[in-house]
Amino acid sequence: MNQLILAVVALVSGAVLCLLNMSNRIRAMLGLASQAIALALVWSVAVPVLTGGPEVSGGVAWAYPINAIRVRLDALGAFFLVWSLPMTFLGSVYAVGYLKKYFDGPRHVGVHFALLNMIALSFVLVYTGDEVVSFLFGWEVAALAAWQLVIWDYTNQRVRFAGFNYLVSTHIGLLFLVAALMILYAHGQSWDFAHLGRWLSANHGATRNVVFLLLVTSFGLKSAFFPFHSWLPRAHAAAPAHVSALMSGVIHKAGLYALVRFTLLMGTPDEWMGWFLIAFSVTSALIGGLYTVGQRDLKRLLGYSSTENVGIAGIGFGIGCLGLAWQAPVLVALGFGGGLLHVLNHAFFKCQLFYAAGCVYQVKHVVDVERLGGLFRLMPVTAVCFLIGGVAISALPPFNGFASEFVIYSGLFGNAGATVWAKLALAVVGAALAFVGAVSALSITRAFGVVFLGNARDGSLPPGHEASRWMLLPMGLHALGTVVLGVLPAVGFALVIGPVALFMSGVPGSPVVDALAGVAGTLSRIGLISGALVAAVVVVLLVRYARVRKPVSAGATSATWGCGYTLPNARMQYSGASFSSDFSRPFKSIMVLLRRQKAPAGYFPRDSYVVTDCVDAVERRLFNVIDHGDDTAVELSRRLREDDPRVAFAAGLAGVMIIAVLVLLAEGVLQ
């Protein structure tokens, strides 16, 4: 408990020091030092709890009506803390290289590092809060700090709009969360999670159902589930690369933590809740995956893939809820174990991919897929890290994305105790998940091939070179984690056993270790075999490259059978749009494509072009509604005259119907 307090003091003190009048380099180093101290203090408490030690709890008295602020660190909170704080620290290290050009200028970089400290502070508050006040305080600190980090380039109007969009969306989610907590307080008469949990577990019915839907909506907005995702691609495209990485890999995970936490407080959820979570998550995974295929902006592509991957984790949580409702311990272990493992794995490979995109931006000053190309030869470390992250996000062995999705598949197809129709429904979900994996592989193949392979497409861009070591180090460490968690999945299983055991405690049957042992052994064998095969292929390629690398003779100008293409150029290469056009065509109602073109004219046209871009259908529809809202209101008021008796009759009828519905709900007819 004392270590957690000292960690909070270290983070706040570091943030204050970053604001003092000193050089930007010293401010950055002070921010890193304070985060390193806080990380060591938190790990000294969280690691023992996660590995089977006793929970840590404490509290301080407070004024009415709060009465006390309580802190409790159990295995679930410890699981999120042990990787959230190190990744925030690595993001701050990356920021040193990314913001290096500002260090000698007039810009106050210390504010940025102070906000990164506030992000780390919010994790400590949210993941250890045992009552509503401290939880909401940490929730709001994360939202405001992330907003300020997003608008770092605030002179750009597009960046300001993206930040405003994020700020509004996250506070709409806060309203839903507060509404749910107010209902719980009205019935539980306490701000403590323990009291609220006892009421939730003992009172099945309409009120609990309403609270569940409010919470899912709030946490869906926080984690960018579809259709609450429209703020995410704009914010990720506008923010610095390390901020995008932390938002997608770490900050948004607070929403998934809260979803799992309140599910744990609920005890035994109703069966429909599990099915609702699965349907909600499958939709998010499908739509998010489809949107990645048509994006020109590399960071928007990665942003939409976050919507896809939180959906995959949500499928696991839905399976776990069904296991609790059916009293099936194996299903509980596979569902929550697979979901939490995917949360961890996604944090590793998504931060890694965003860091690679940031390296490209620092060198080329653009992340437009259609303007890039041929970067593998110029940025080999960045290219290899992007490739590793791309294979992982596509759920292919031997990397970590495959491990977590394999556990979720095991839950979908190993559903003992389910009815025939339930097994059929889960099999359909498994097929949808397989389709999502294929779409993700297509999207990453398109991005990697167009950006890193072939020839440069735009000669006006700066020459390529490898990024700063401050940026390569965090990216490389995330790549190492991606490989280790894939080849040695037992490491990931060791981290999720403690949180899953919290759910297993209320389900009769085998312990969590036994429930996960079979799938862990299978994954270990797959990881080692596939890892050895990949290593062998890499060695063969390196040997072949070393043997055939010879200087070209002065007389050789082209291949013998060049078929006329003796000097290929960028116009002969696939563009990103042409690469995915055949796949996108059947989904044009979902993937709305905007096309701008100028037809060629003359015998030797030079200024013709075709530009296509995939826009967000939800955002487009929302903006259309807002744009036409004033006209609609004016037209409605013109039609509804006060002296028209039909208006009064319709209003009275609507009022009677609303009262009748409220009476039915109060009587419990719909429970």
XYZ file of C-alpha atoms in Angstrom:
671
model
C 0.000 0.000 0.000
C 2.777 2.441 0.887
C 4.530 1.713 -2.412
C 1.403 2.697 -4.334
C 1.197 5.997 -2.457
C 4.871 6.675 -3.134
C 4.347 5.864 -6.814
C 1.540 8.441 -6.996
C 3.784 10.993 -5.263
C 6.635 10.241 -7.698
C 4.408 10.691 -10.764
C 2.843 13.925 -9.525
C 6.235 15.311 -8.452
C 7.743 14.393 -11.806
C 4.897 16.139 -13.631
C 5.447 19.298 -11.568
C 9.209 19.243 -12.186
C 8.600 18.909 -15.935
C 6.816 22.269 -15.839
C 9.650 24.198 -14.194
C 11.894 26.694 -15.967
C 14.750 24.548 -17.302
C 15.904 23.082 -20.597
C 13.611 20.701 -22.484
C 16.158 17.889 -22.258
C 16.241 18.076 -18.464
C 12.437 18.189 -18.358
C 12.245 15.042 -20.484
C 14.822 13.223 -18.353
C 12.975 14.170 -15.159
C 9.768 12.793 -16.613
C 11.471 9.520 -17.531
C 13.148 9.251 -14.115
C 9.894 9.783 -12.206
C 8.122 7.174 -14.330
C 10.949 4.687 -13.781
C 10.720 5.188 -9.998
C 6.932 4.789 -10.041
C 7.247 1.675 -12.200
C 9.656 0.026 -9.762
C 7.386 0.871 -6.806
C 4.233 -0.435 -8.477
C 5.942 -3.600 -9.670
C 7.126 -4.328 -6.128
C 3.442 -4.621 -5.174
C 1.733 -5.804 -8.364
C 4.049 -8.689 -9.299
C 3.607 -10.552 -5.973
C -0.181 -10.108 -6.190
C -0.253 -11.376 -9.771
C 1.860 -14.424 -8.934
C -0.453 -15.634 -6.176
C 0.292 -13.345 -3.240
C -2.383 -11.721 -1.055
C -4.364 -8.727 -2.246
C -3.283 -5.249 -1.148
C -5.936 -2.942 0.292
C -6.268 0.214 2.329
C -8.161 3.469 2.559
C -8.502 6.907 4.067
C -11.514 8.553 5.675
C -13.294 11.236 3.679
C -16.170 13.632 4.095
C -19.833 12.695 3.579
C -21.263 11.377 1.265
C -18.069 9.611 0.119
C -17.093 8.552 3.672
C -13.888 6.782 2.585
C -11.575 6.431 -0.401
C -10.549 2.801 -0.694
C -7.755 1.140 -2.641
C -7.549 -2.552 -3.471
C -5.136 -4.301 -5.796
C -6.212 -7.809 -6.789
C -4.923 -10.044 -9.573
C -7.067 -8.335 -12.231
C -5.776 -4.847 -11.451
C -2.227 -6.173 -11.076
C -2.431 -7.825 -14.513
C -3.213 -4.493 -16.184
C -0.675 -2.549 -14.124
C 2.337 -4.803 -14.776
C 2.343 -4.013 -18.497
C 0.529 -0.658 -18.708
C 3.166 1.284 -16.775
C 6.203 -0.200 -18.603
C 4.576 0.510 -21.959
C 3.851 4.085 -20.902
C 7.502 4.427 -19.915
C 8.625 3.062 -23.300
C 6.245 5.473 -24.996
C 7.907 8.317 -23.113
C 11.329 7.069 -24.235
C 10.042 7.043 -27.822
C 8.784 10.605 -27.308
C 12.354 11.789 -26.662
C 13.325 10.815 -30.199
C 10.034 11.832 -31.797
C 10.034 15.331 -30.251
C 13.777 15.877 -30.463
C 13.420 18.668 -33.028
C 11.513 20.733 -30.432
C 14.136 20.415 -27.695
C 16.212 23.375 -28.841
C 13.228 25.523 -29.793
C 10.841 27.708 -27.806
C 8.187 24.984 -27.447
C 7.666 23.810 -23.830
C 8.157 20.056 -24.242
C 7.920 19.532 -20.477
C 4.135 19.861 -20.684
C 4.037 16.807 -22.935
C 6.072 14.675 -20.522
C 4.015 15.919 -17.583
C 0.886 14.687 -19.388
C 2.531 11.301 -19.958
C 3.084 11.149 -16.194
C -0.618 11.888 -15.723
C -1.472 8.959 -18.003
C 0.623 6.659 -15.808
C -1.044 8.150 -12.705
C -4.498 7.453 -14.128
C -3.631 3.766 -14.511
C -2.674 3.512 -10.847
C -5.942 5.180 -9.825
C -8.241 3.214 -12.141
C -6.691 -0.233 -11.636
C -6.491 0.076 -7.834
C -9.662 2.083 -7.124
C -12.136 0.147 -4.983
C -14.856 2.762 -4.931
C -16.536 5.064 -7.400
C -14.808 8.385 -6.629
C -11.172 7.360 -7.120
C -12.143 5.244 -10.138
C -13.935 8.146 -11.836
C -11.137 10.556 -10.947
C -8.558 8.328 -12.638
C -10.942 7.808 -15.570
C -11.231 11.566 -16.106
C -7.502 12.216 -15.666
C -6.804 9.722 -18.465
C -9.393 11.333 -20.749
C -8.173 14.910 -20.298
C -4.474 14.020 -20.461
C -5.004 11.964 -23.627
C -6.932 14.850 -25.215
C -4.084 17.269 -24.500
C -1.573 14.778 -25.917
C -3.619 14.319 -29.101
C -3.624 18.068 -29.874
C 0.151 18.485 -29.574
C 0.154 20.046 -33.056
C -2.696 22.369 -32.056
C -1.999 24.948 -34.769
C -3.413 22.461 -37.286
C -7.201 22.794 -37.554
C -7.571 19.116 -38.456
C -5.727 18.143 -35.267
C -7.908 20.443 -33.139
C -11.059 18.930 -34.605
C -9.796 15.382 -33.986
C -9.046 16.305 -30.368
C -12.465 17.901 -29.913
C -14.125 14.824 -31.416
C -12.264 12.599 -28.955
C -13.069 14.859 -25.997
C -16.800 14.905 -26.778
C -16.966 11.155 -27.388
C -15.154 10.212 -24.193
C -17.391 12.484 -22.119
C -20.528 11.073 -23.681
C -19.216 7.737 -22.481
C -18.655 9.282 -19.049
C -22.332 10.345 -18.930
C -23.446 6.758 -19.527
C -21.043 5.535 -16.849
C -22.245 8.092 -14.304
C -25.871 7.194 -15.077
C -25.162 3.517 -14.385
C -23.327 4.335 -11.139
C -26.133 6.615 -9.968
C -28.640 3.796 -10.449
C -26.355 1.449 -8.530
C -25.923 3.969 -5.704
C -29.687 4.478 -5.471
C -30.123 0.757 -4.851
C -26.890 -0.193 -3.093
C -26.586 2.968 -0.932
C -22.805 2.877 -1.169
C -19.943 4.044 -3.364
C -17.851 0.931 -2.618
C -17.530 -1.598 -5.417
C -17.964 -4.454 -2.950
C -21.410 -3.198 -1.865
C -22.425 -2.482 -5.449
C -21.275 -5.944 -6.461
C -23.375 -7.597 -3.756
C -26.445 -5.754 -4.999
C -25.737 -6.628 -8.639
C -25.209 -10.328 -7.902
C -28.361 -10.576 -5.761
C -30.819 -8.588 -7.903
C -31.482 -10.034 -11.329
C -34.019 -8.180 -13.375
C -34.772 -5.110 -15.441
C -32.695 -2.684 -13.355
C -29.564 -4.803 -13.600
C -30.183 -5.228 -17.317
C -30.391 -1.452 -17.798
C -27.181 -0.955 -15.795
C -25.420 -3.576 -17.919
C -26.432 -1.869 -21.167
C -25.348 1.543 -19.856
C -21.976 0.148 -18.809
C -21.398 -1.620 -22.129
C -22.225 1.604 -23.981
C -19.825 3.617 -21.820
C -16.982 1.128 -22.067
C -17.692 0.636 -25.777
C -17.151 4.366 -26.309
C -13.950 4.270 -24.272
C -12.516 1.282 -26.146
C -13.864 2.307 -29.590
C -16.198 -0.595 -30.317
C -18.304 -0.210 -33.444
C -20.462 1.919 -33.840
C -18.860 4.101 -31.122
C -15.510 4.195 -32.908
C -15.682 7.235 -35.185
C -13.440 9.367 -32.933
C -10.647 6.795 -33.024
C -9.220 6.966 -36.572
C -9.212 10.778 -36.516
C -7.471 10.942 -33.128
C -4.853 8.353 -34.102
C -4.117 10.066 -37.405
C -3.704 13.470 -35.709
C -1.730 12.505 -32.589
C 2.048 11.938 -32.371
C 2.960 8.310 -33.025
C 3.767 7.453 -29.396
C 0.455 8.978 -28.262
C -1.408 6.915 -30.864
C 0.456 3.828 -29.656
C -0.383 4.477 -26.007
C -4.012 5.304 -26.744
C -4.573 2.182 -28.815
C -2.374 -0.225 -26.887
C -2.768 0.989 -23.317
C -5.209 3.831 -22.582
C -8.208 2.316 -24.370
C -7.677 -0.902 -22.433
C -9.114 0.860 -19.385
C -12.520 0.386 -20.996
C -11.955 -3.362 -21.335
C -10.665 -3.500 -17.754
C -13.831 -1.779 -16.527
C -15.994 -4.167 -18.546
C -14.271 -7.184 -17.000
C -14.300 -5.602 -13.517
C -18.050 -4.976 -13.507
C -18.678 -8.420 -14.979
C -16.769 -9.805 -12.016
C -18.838 -7.688 -9.631
C -22.005 -8.967 -11.279
C -21.324 -12.528 -10.185
C -23.297 -14.757 -12.535
C -24.437 -12.820 -15.599
C -27.587 -13.706 -17.482
C -27.103 -15.815 -20.583
C -28.363 -13.053 -22.868
C -25.545 -10.806 -21.651
C -22.959 -13.228 -22.981
C -24.706 -13.459 -26.338
C -25.079 -9.668 -26.459
C -21.350 -9.170 -25.826
C -20.480 -11.717 -28.513
C -22.792 -10.126 -31.111
C -21.588 -6.615 -30.226
C -17.948 -7.702 -30.438
C -18.285 -9.719 -33.654
C -19.841 -6.696 -35.357
C -16.977 -4.507 -34.149
C -14.346 -6.985 -35.319
C -15.928 -7.400 -38.759
C -16.516 -3.704 -39.496
C -13.171 -2.633 -38.038
C -11.365 -5.241 -40.119
C -13.130 -4.234 -43.321
C -12.295 -0.557 -42.824
C -8.576 -1.313 -42.549
C -8.488 -2.575 -46.133
C -9.312 0.728 -47.842
C -7.309 3.272 -45.818
C -4.656 5.502 -47.407
C -3.412 6.849 -44.086
C -1.241 4.236 -42.362
C -2.174 5.463 -38.875
C -5.914 5.467 -39.677
C -5.499 1.877 -40.858
C -3.932 0.932 -37.526
C -6.659 2.860 -35.705
C -9.432 0.847 -37.352
C -7.567 -2.360 -36.524
C -7.941 -1.383 -32.852
C -11.726 -1.510 -33.297
C -11.225 -4.951 -34.818
C -9.043 -6.249 -31.988
C -11.105 -4.957 -29.073
C -13.940 -6.829 -30.755
C -11.853 -10.009 -30.738
C -11.120 -9.577 -27.025
C -14.824 -8.870 -26.431
C -15.720 -12.189 -28.076
C -13.561 -13.904 -25.462
C -15.286 -12.037 -22.630
C -18.676 -12.978 -24.079
C -17.644 -16.647 -24.108
C -16.574 -16.307 -20.473
C -19.970 -14.829 -19.572
C -21.702 -17.778 -21.230
C -19.474 -20.101 -19.216
C -20.541 -18.372 -15.996
C -24.214 -18.579 -16.984
C -23.899 -22.265 -17.945
C -21.639 -23.098 -14.962
C -19.006 -24.419 -17.370
C -15.546 -23.834 -15.821
C -13.551 -24.696 -18.947
C -15.537 -22.157 -20.971
C -14.964 -19.511 -18.285
C -11.219 -20.144 -18.326
C -10.918 -20.163 -22.119
C -13.166 -17.127 -22.592
C -11.706 -14.756 -20.029
C -8.213 -16.230 -20.409
C -8.260 -15.763 -24.180
C -9.765 -12.284 -23.939
C -7.237 -11.036 -21.380
C -4.357 -12.658 -23.247
C -5.458 -10.895 -26.424
C -5.596 -7.574 -24.574
C -1.957 -8.108 -23.558
C -0.849 -9.307 -26.991
C -2.626 -6.470 -28.775
C -0.840 -3.948 -26.570
C 2.518 -5.366 -27.668
C 2.016 -5.577 -31.412
C -0.159 -2.482 -31.798
C 2.338 -0.199 -30.031
C 5.046 -1.778 -32.184
C 3.119 -1.027 -35.402
C 2.389 2.563 -34.414
C 6.035 3.093 -33.522
C 7.015 1.813 -36.973
C 4.516 4.196 -38.583
C 6.001 7.021 -36.483
C 9.504 6.177 -37.716
C 8.259 6.381 -41.303
C 6.614 9.739 -40.603
C 9.726 11.162 -38.954
C 11.808 10.295 -42.010
C 9.352 10.896 -44.867
C 6.966 13.402 -43.203
C 3.931 11.527 -44.598
C 2.053 8.325 -43.800
C 0.084 8.265 -47.058
C 0.426 4.699 -48.313
C 0.072 5.785 -51.943
C 3.100 8.124 -51.746
C 5.479 5.716 -50.031
C 7.380 2.701 -51.272
C 10.736 0.929 -51.269
C 11.518 1.691 -47.617
C 12.800 -1.777 -46.718
C 16.256 -1.038 -48.113
C 16.409 2.341 -46.372
C 14.784 1.446 -43.016
C 15.407 -2.278 -42.482
C 14.894 -2.290 -38.689
C 11.592 -0.449 -38.967
C 10.478 -2.722 -41.815
C 11.271 -5.927 -39.899
C 9.481 -4.670 -36.782
C 6.431 -3.712 -38.860
C 6.484 -7.146 -40.498
C 6.617 -8.931 -37.124
C 3.748 -6.828 -35.810
C 1.794 -7.398 -39.033
C 2.138 -11.166 -38.791
C 1.063 -11.000 -35.137
C -1.994 -8.832 -35.806
C -3.005 -11.268 -38.577
C -3.075 -14.080 -35.969
C -0.437 -16.141 -37.771
C 2.122 -18.292 -35.931
C 4.644 -18.074 -34.419
C 3.808 -14.644 -32.962
C 1.547 -13.705 -30.069
C -1.628 -12.756 -31.946
C -2.048 -16.393 -32.934
C -1.754 -17.594 -29.322
C -4.602 -15.510 -27.892
C -6.953 -16.099 -30.823
C -6.237 -19.838 -30.613
C -7.513 -19.790 -27.014
C -10.665 -17.944 -28.100
C -11.200 -20.456 -30.924
C -10.840 -23.245 -28.361
C -13.676 -21.686 -26.375
C -15.874 -21.303 -29.463
C -15.467 -24.912 -30.570
C -14.978 -26.591 -27.179
C -18.352 -25.576 -25.715
C -19.316 -28.654 -23.724
C -22.735 -28.369 -22.080
C -24.205 -26.015 -24.693
C -27.334 -26.810 -26.665
C -27.205 -27.705 -30.341
C -28.359 -24.230 -31.360
C -25.817 -22.578 -29.075
C -23.021 -24.689 -30.573
C -24.192 -23.736 -34.062
C -24.217 -20.040 -33.141
C -20.716 -20.247 -31.669
C -19.498 -22.063 -34.783
C -20.823 -19.161 -36.879
C -18.916 -16.771 -34.601
C -15.790 -18.880 -35.175
C -16.261 -18.593 -38.932
C -16.662 -14.810 -38.604
C -13.474 -14.652 -36.538
C -11.617 -16.616 -39.212
C -12.860 -14.151 -41.834
C -11.627 -11.255 -39.694
C -8.191 -12.864 -39.538
C -8.090 -13.227 -43.317
C -9.126 -9.584 -43.816
C -6.460 -8.459 -41.353
C -3.815 -10.453 -43.238
C -4.904 -8.820 -46.503
C -4.772 -5.352 -44.955
C -1.305 -5.806 -43.479
C 0.041 -7.421 -46.658
C -1.239 -4.400 -48.587
C 0.289 -1.911 -46.145
C 3.664 -3.651 -45.863
C 3.970 -4.367 -49.578
C 3.084 -0.879 -50.744
C 5.063 1.014 -48.080
C 8.209 -1.079 -47.700
C 8.582 -3.049 -50.948
C 8.891 -1.987 -54.584
C 10.221 1.421 -55.587
C 9.665 4.895 -54.183
C 6.483 6.451 -55.563
C 7.044 10.121 -54.772
C 10.433 11.617 -55.602
C 9.593 14.865 -53.777
C 9.788 13.192 -50.354
C 12.996 13.411 -48.273
C 15.553 10.610 -48.658
C 15.043 7.627 -46.389
C 17.198 6.560 -43.448
C 16.706 4.756 -40.160
C 15.031 6.645 -37.327
C 16.541 7.748 -34.012
C 17.723 5.099 -31.556
C 15.378 6.597 -28.971
C 12.568 5.455 -31.275
C 14.064 2.138 -32.375
C 14.643 0.877 -28.826
C 10.971 0.856 -27.670
C 9.884 -0.570 -31.020
C 12.473 -3.338 -30.778
C 11.482 -4.228 -27.210
C 7.832 -4.517 -28.222
C 8.866 -6.726 -31.150
C 10.821 -8.913 -28.729
C 7.758 -9.234 -26.508
C 5.629 -10.135 -29.526
C 8.016 -12.949 -30.418
C 8.437 -14.257 -26.858
C 4.697 -14.347 -26.135
C 4.170 -16.245 -29.393
C 6.998 -18.771 -29.212
C 6.658 -19.216 -25.430
C 2.919 -18.718 -24.757
C 3.360 -20.106 -21.236
C 4.654 -16.643 -20.301
C 1.332 -15.080 -21.263
C -0.658 -17.841 -19.554
C 1.281 -17.250 -16.336
C 0.091 -13.631 -16.371
C -3.621 -14.388 -16.934
C -4.003 -17.302 -14.518
C -4.482 -14.991 -11.523
C -7.248 -12.821 -13.061
C -9.077 -15.819 -14.513
C -9.003 -17.530 -11.103
C -11.165 -14.687 -9.760
C -13.942 -15.741 -12.134
C -13.398 -19.443 -11.526
C -13.900 -19.074 -7.783
C -17.688 -18.992 -8.208
C -17.871 -21.900 -10.650
C -17.675 -25.496 -9.404
C -15.140 -27.621 -11.235
C -11.461 -27.907 -11.974
C -9.021 -25.112 -11.093
C -7.967 -22.611 -13.720
C -4.536 -24.182 -14.228
C -6.102 -27.501 -15.202
C -8.638 -25.803 -17.475
C -5.916 -24.019 -19.442
C -3.257 -26.740 -19.312
C -4.338 -28.557 -22.470
C -4.505 -25.524 -24.732
C -1.280 -24.150 -23.237
C 0.593 -27.339 -24.087
C -0.743 -27.367 -27.650
C 0.201 -23.721 -28.125
C 3.698 -24.302 -26.782
C 4.324 -27.049 -29.330
C 2.924 -24.939 -32.173
C 4.992 -21.941 -31.087
C 8.273 -23.836 -30.892
C 7.792 -25.695 -34.192
C 6.639 -22.655 -36.148
C 9.340 -20.523 -34.532
C 12.005 -23.011 -35.579
C 10.630 -23.066 -39.140
C 10.636 -19.279 -39.381
C 14.185 -19.129 -38.000
C 15.309 -21.711 -40.557
C 13.737 -19.739 -43.411
C 15.440 -16.541 -42.222
C 18.823 -18.285 -42.051
C 18.395 -19.703 -45.588
C 17.454 -16.275 -46.940
C 20.438 -14.619 -45.261
C 22.827 -17.253 -46.604
C 21.352 -16.952 -50.082
C 21.570 -13.159 -49.957
C 25.208 -13.303 -48.876
C 26.148 -15.776 -51.634
C 24.428 -14.135 -54.594
C 25.348 -10.564 -53.727
C 27.857 -9.656 -56.429
C 28.742 -6.357 -58.109
C 26.935 -5.845 -61.402
C 29.258 -5.651 -64.424
C 29.405 -2.388 -66.360
C 27.965 -3.946 -69.501
C 24.842 -5.470 -67.942
C 21.905 -3.101 -68.288
C 18.823 -5.361 -68.219
C 17.598 -8.919 -67.920
C 17.715 -11.111 -71.027
C 13.976 -11.760 -71.017
C 12.791 -8.355 -69.873
C 9.777 -8.438 -72.245
C 10.260 -4.742 -72.904
C 10.145 -3.693 -69.222
C 13.837 -2.965 -68.849
C 13.350 0.017 -66.522
C 10.301 -0.430 -64.261
C 9.013 2.620 -62.447
C 6.492 3.409 -59.740
C 3.589 3.748 -62.190
C 3.924 0.034 -63.003
C 3.483 -1.001 -59.347
C 0.304 -1.865 -57.516
C -1.130 1.036 -55.584
C -2.891 0.469 -52.302
C -6.284 1.089 -53.905
C -5.689 -1.324 -56.794
C -4.346 -3.976 -54.411
C -7.635 -4.122 -52.462
C -10.159 -3.049 -55.127
C -11.418 -6.556 -55.961
C -11.974 -7.380 -52.301
C -13.616 -4.024 -51.507
C -16.173 -4.150 -54.319
C -18.679 -6.545 -52.623
C -18.571 -4.449 -49.432
C -19.120 -1.034 -51.015
C -22.220 -0.432 -48.884
C -20.011 -0.621 -45.760
C -16.705 0.651 -47.152
C -17.797 3.984 -48.632
C -15.200 4.964 -51.235
C -14.733 8.560 -52.381
C -13.130 8.965 -55.778
C -11.497 12.085 -57.233
C -10.011 11.973 -60.681
C -8.789 14.034 -63.586
C -8.978 12.318 -66.946
C -5.855 12.293 -69.135
C -5.789 14.721 -72.066
C -3.412 14.938 -75.009
C -0.900 12.497 -76.362
C 1.480 12.713 -73.404
C -0.673 13.564 -70.331
C 1.181 14.489 -67.162
C -1.366 15.928 -64.759
C -4.014 13.175 -64.737
C -4.763 11.368 -61.484
C -7.187 9.065 -59.692
C -7.468 9.327 -55.895
C -9.676 6.998 -53.852
C -10.220 7.024 -50.117
C -12.375 4.955 -47.765
C -14.447 7.135 -45.417
C -16.262 6.139 -42.252
C -19.937 5.460 -42.991
C -21.014 6.073 -39.379
C -19.202 9.402 -39.159
C -20.457 10.441 -42.590
C -24.051 9.700 -41.619
C -23.674 11.498 -38.295
C -22.317 14.633 -39.945
C -25.148 14.551 -42.483
C -27.708 14.434 -39.679
C -26.027 17.337 -37.889
C -25.722 19.309 -41.117
C -29.406 18.941 -41.935
C -30.609 19.163 -38.341
C -31.440 22.874 -38.441
C -33.426 22.563 -41.661
C -35.327 19.587 -40.270
C -36.228 21.447 -37.066
C -37.428 24.498 -38.995
C -39.533 22.376 -41.312
C -41.018 20.427 -38.381
C -41.944 23.594 -36.487
C -43.569 24.978 -39.635
C -45.721 21.893 -40.034
C -46.700 21.585 -36.344
C -49.043 24.518 -35.743
C -50.246 25.153 -32.201
C -53.882 25.435 -33.285
C -53.883 22.056 -35.021
C -55.898 19.548 -32.880
C -54.031 16.616 -34.460
C -50.833 17.751 -32.754
C -52.441 17.829 -29.326
C -54.033 14.398 -29.874
C -50.731 12.855 -31.012
C -48.856 14.356 -28.054
C -51.429 13.059 -25.597
C -51.355 9.588 -27.123
C -47.545 9.495 -26.982
C -47.643 10.575 -23.319
C -50.111 7.803 -22.407
C -47.960 5.204 -24.161
C -44.808 6.371 -22.327
C -46.607 6.200 -18.960
C -47.898 2.701 -19.776
C -44.383 1.479 -20.618
C -42.974 2.940 -17.385
C -45.720 1.226 -15.361
C -44.933 -2.114 -17.001
C -41.246 -1.699 -16.223
C -41.981 -0.740 -12.618
C -44.206 -3.794 -12.146
C -41.454 -6.068 -13.417
C -43.363 -7.457 -16.392
C -40.239 -7.374 -18.542
C -37.950 -8.917 -15.964
